[in-house]
Amino acid sequence: MLQTTLMPRVFLMKEKGNDISLSDPDPKWSVEAVMNFYANTYPTLTTAKTVGPEITNDTVQYRFETTMGTKG
């Protein structure tokens, strides 16, 4: 018998040079809804873009990347 399981989603972002891993508040939410949810805590997410998904260590990882506050 074949059994399927959904891989958990993980959302990654950088703040002040540190990688931050954000848990999935609700697997039914779209990636954009999750980003909007965390934008209340991390205002830089209001201008971020989503990169991914990438499957790593049995998780589906999305990275929120922003160009605000970076030099270059």
XYZ file of N, CA and C in Angstrom:
216
model
N 0.847 -1.178 0.000
C 0.000 0.000 0.000
C 0.895 1.246 0.000
N 0.604 2.158 -0.896
C 1.377 3.390 -1.004
C 0.763 4.453 -0.118
N 1.607 5.067 0.703
C 1.110 6.119 1.588
C 1.834 7.417 1.259
N 1.073 8.485 1.158
C 1.683 9.777 0.877
C 1.547 10.663 2.103
N 2.556 11.457 2.327
C 2.501 12.435 3.404
C 2.974 13.761 2.842
N 2.388 14.815 3.323
C 2.804 16.140 2.900
C 4.070 16.535 3.648
N 5.023 17.060 2.911
C 6.229 17.538 3.567
C 5.931 18.890 4.194
N 6.423 19.115 5.390
C 6.170 20.403 6.034
C 6.861 21.540 5.287
N 6.224 22.695 5.305
C 6.812 23.878 4.684
C 7.617 24.639 5.734
N 8.734 25.186 5.289
C 9.570 26.031 6.131
C 9.810 27.311 5.352
N 9.738 28.428 6.043
C 9.932 29.732 5.409
C 11.193 30.355 5.996
N 12.104 30.757 5.118
C 13.390 31.293 5.543
C 13.511 32.749 5.135
N 14.186 33.511 5.977
C 14.467 34.903 5.654
C 15.742 35.316 6.366
N 16.310 36.417 5.936
C 17.482 36.976 6.598
C 17.076 38.272 7.266
N 17.553 38.456 8.487
C 17.363 39.733 9.174
C 18.673 40.090 9.847
N 19.207 41.249 9.484
C 20.487 41.721 10.020
C 21.579 40.677 9.831
N 21.559 40.007 8.680
C 22.581 39.029 8.350
C 22.373 37.657 8.937
N 21.337 37.474 9.730
C 21.068 36.175 10.355
C 19.945 35.459 9.629
N 20.118 34.149 9.413
C 19.043 33.346 8.830
C 17.995 33.071 9.896
N 16.744 33.285 9.542
C 15.631 33.029 10.448
C 14.718 32.014 9.778
N 14.335 30.990 10.534
C 13.414 29.975 10.045
C 12.043 30.238 10.660
N 11.039 30.377 9.820
C 9.681 30.651 10.276
C 8.823 29.410 10.067
N 8.078 29.051 11.081
C 7.220 27.875 10.946
C 5.980 28.221 10.126
N 5.314 27.203 9.663
C 4.126 27.356 8.823
C 2.914 27.586 9.728
N 2.320 28.785 9.703
C 1.173 29.031 10.588
C -0.068 28.221 10.222
N -0.225 27.895 8.938
C -1.371 27.095 8.500
C -1.063 26.515 7.127
N -0.934 25.188 7.025
C -0.592 24.563 5.734
C -1.574 24.877 4.616
N -2.790 25.312 4.946
C -3.782 25.629 3.917
C -3.537 27.003 3.302
N -2.752 27.847 3.961
C -2.498 29.194 3.464
C -1.570 29.174 2.271
N -1.748 30.142 1.394
C -0.813 30.308 0.282
C 0.492 30.870 0.833
N 1.546 30.776 0.037
C 2.847 31.309 0.437
C 2.733 32.820 0.676
N 1.969 33.501 -0.160
C 1.786 34.946 -0.001
C 1.067 35.267 1.301
N 0.085 34.456 1.679
C -0.638 34.678 2.934
C 0.300 34.508 4.131
N 1.189 33.536 4.054
C 2.158 33.335 5.129
C 3.089 34.544 5.230
N 3.548 35.036 4.084
C 4.436 36.199 4.085
C 3.713 37.410 4.679
N 2.452 37.606 4.318
C 1.677 38.708 4.877
C 1.482 38.552 6.381
N 1.267 37.325 6.832
C 1.112 37.044 8.261
C 2.374 37.458 9.021
N 3.536 37.081 8.525
C 4.794 37.401 9.205
C 5.233 38.853 8.992
N 4.650 39.554 8.016
C 5.003 40.956 7.784
C 4.637 41.830 8.982
N 3.687 41.384 9.799
C 3.355 42.130 11.021
C 4.530 42.136 11.990
N 5.294 41.058 12.010
C 6.448 40.938 12.894
C 7.717 41.427 12.221
N 7.854 41.148 10.926
C 9.050 41.509 10.161
C 8.632 42.428 9.015
N 8.610 43.756 9.244
C 8.107 44.689 8.228
C 8.835 44.622 6.885
N 10.073 44.144 6.854
C 10.782 44.056 5.567
C 10.094 43.091 4.612
N 9.258 42.213 5.129
C 8.568 41.252 4.258
C 7.523 41.924 3.374
N 7.135 43.146 3.680
C 6.131 43.810 2.846
C 6.658 44.071 1.440
N 7.986 44.097 1.269
C 8.566 44.312 -0.057
C 9.362 43.099 -0.535
N 9.200 41.977 0.130
C 9.982 40.786 -0.209
C 9.373 40.035 -1.386
N 10.220 39.213 -1.998
C 9.735 38.297 -3.025
C 9.994 36.875 -2.532
N 9.256 35.940 -3.084
C 9.386 34.543 -2.680
C 10.284 33.806 -3.661
N 11.225 33.037 -3.125
C 12.100 32.196 -3.933
C 11.854 30.752 -3.492
N 11.685 29.871 -4.472
C 11.457 28.472 -4.131
C 10.181 27.995 -4.780
N 9.755 26.826 -4.446
C 10.212 25.991 -3.341
C 11.437 25.150 -3.673
N 12.125 24.779 -2.621
C 13.272 23.895 -2.724
C 13.096 22.810 -1.668
N 13.259 21.559 -2.067
C 13.092 20.460 -1.116
C 14.444 20.158 -0.472
N 14.492 20.312 0.847
C 15.718 20.087 1.609
C 15.361 19.408 2.928
N 16.047 18.339 3.249
C 15.832 17.622 4.525
C 14.362 17.290 4.777
N 13.689 16.780 3.749
C 12.278 16.390 3.849
C 11.362 17.547 4.224
N 11.759 18.766 3.877
C 10.882 19.922 4.039
C 10.841 20.677 2.720
N 9.763 21.415 2.522
C 9.640 22.276 1.349
C 9.985 23.680 1.829
N 11.113 24.203 1.337
C 11.599 25.486 1.825
C 11.317 26.604 0.838
N 10.796 27.684 1.377
C 10.586 28.914 0.625
C 11.449 29.976 1.291
N 12.065 30.808 0.476
C 12.889 31.892 1.016
C 12.237 33.215 0.669
N 12.082 34.051 1.695
C 11.586 35.410 1.496
C 12.803 36.306 1.374
N 12.977 36.930 0.205
C 14.133 37.781 -0.021
C 13.693 39.210 -0.271
N 14.404 40.125 0.347
C 14.106 41.541 0.173
C 15.378 42.267 -0.229
N 15.222 43.333 -1.000
C 16.377 44.132 -1.392
C 16.500 45.372 -0.528
N 15.515 45.605 0.337
C 15.580 46.764 1.219
C 16.709 46.611 2.230
N 17.457 47.669 2.435
C 18.490 47.651 3.441
C 19.755 46.923 3.051
N 19.891 46.561 1.781
C 21.120 45.901 1.345
C 21.886 46.844 0.443
N 23.178 46.746 0.492
C 24.022 47.584 -0.364
C 24.350 46.806 -1.629
N 24.529 47.524 -2.709
C 24.927 46.826 -3.906
C 24.295 47.421 -5.076
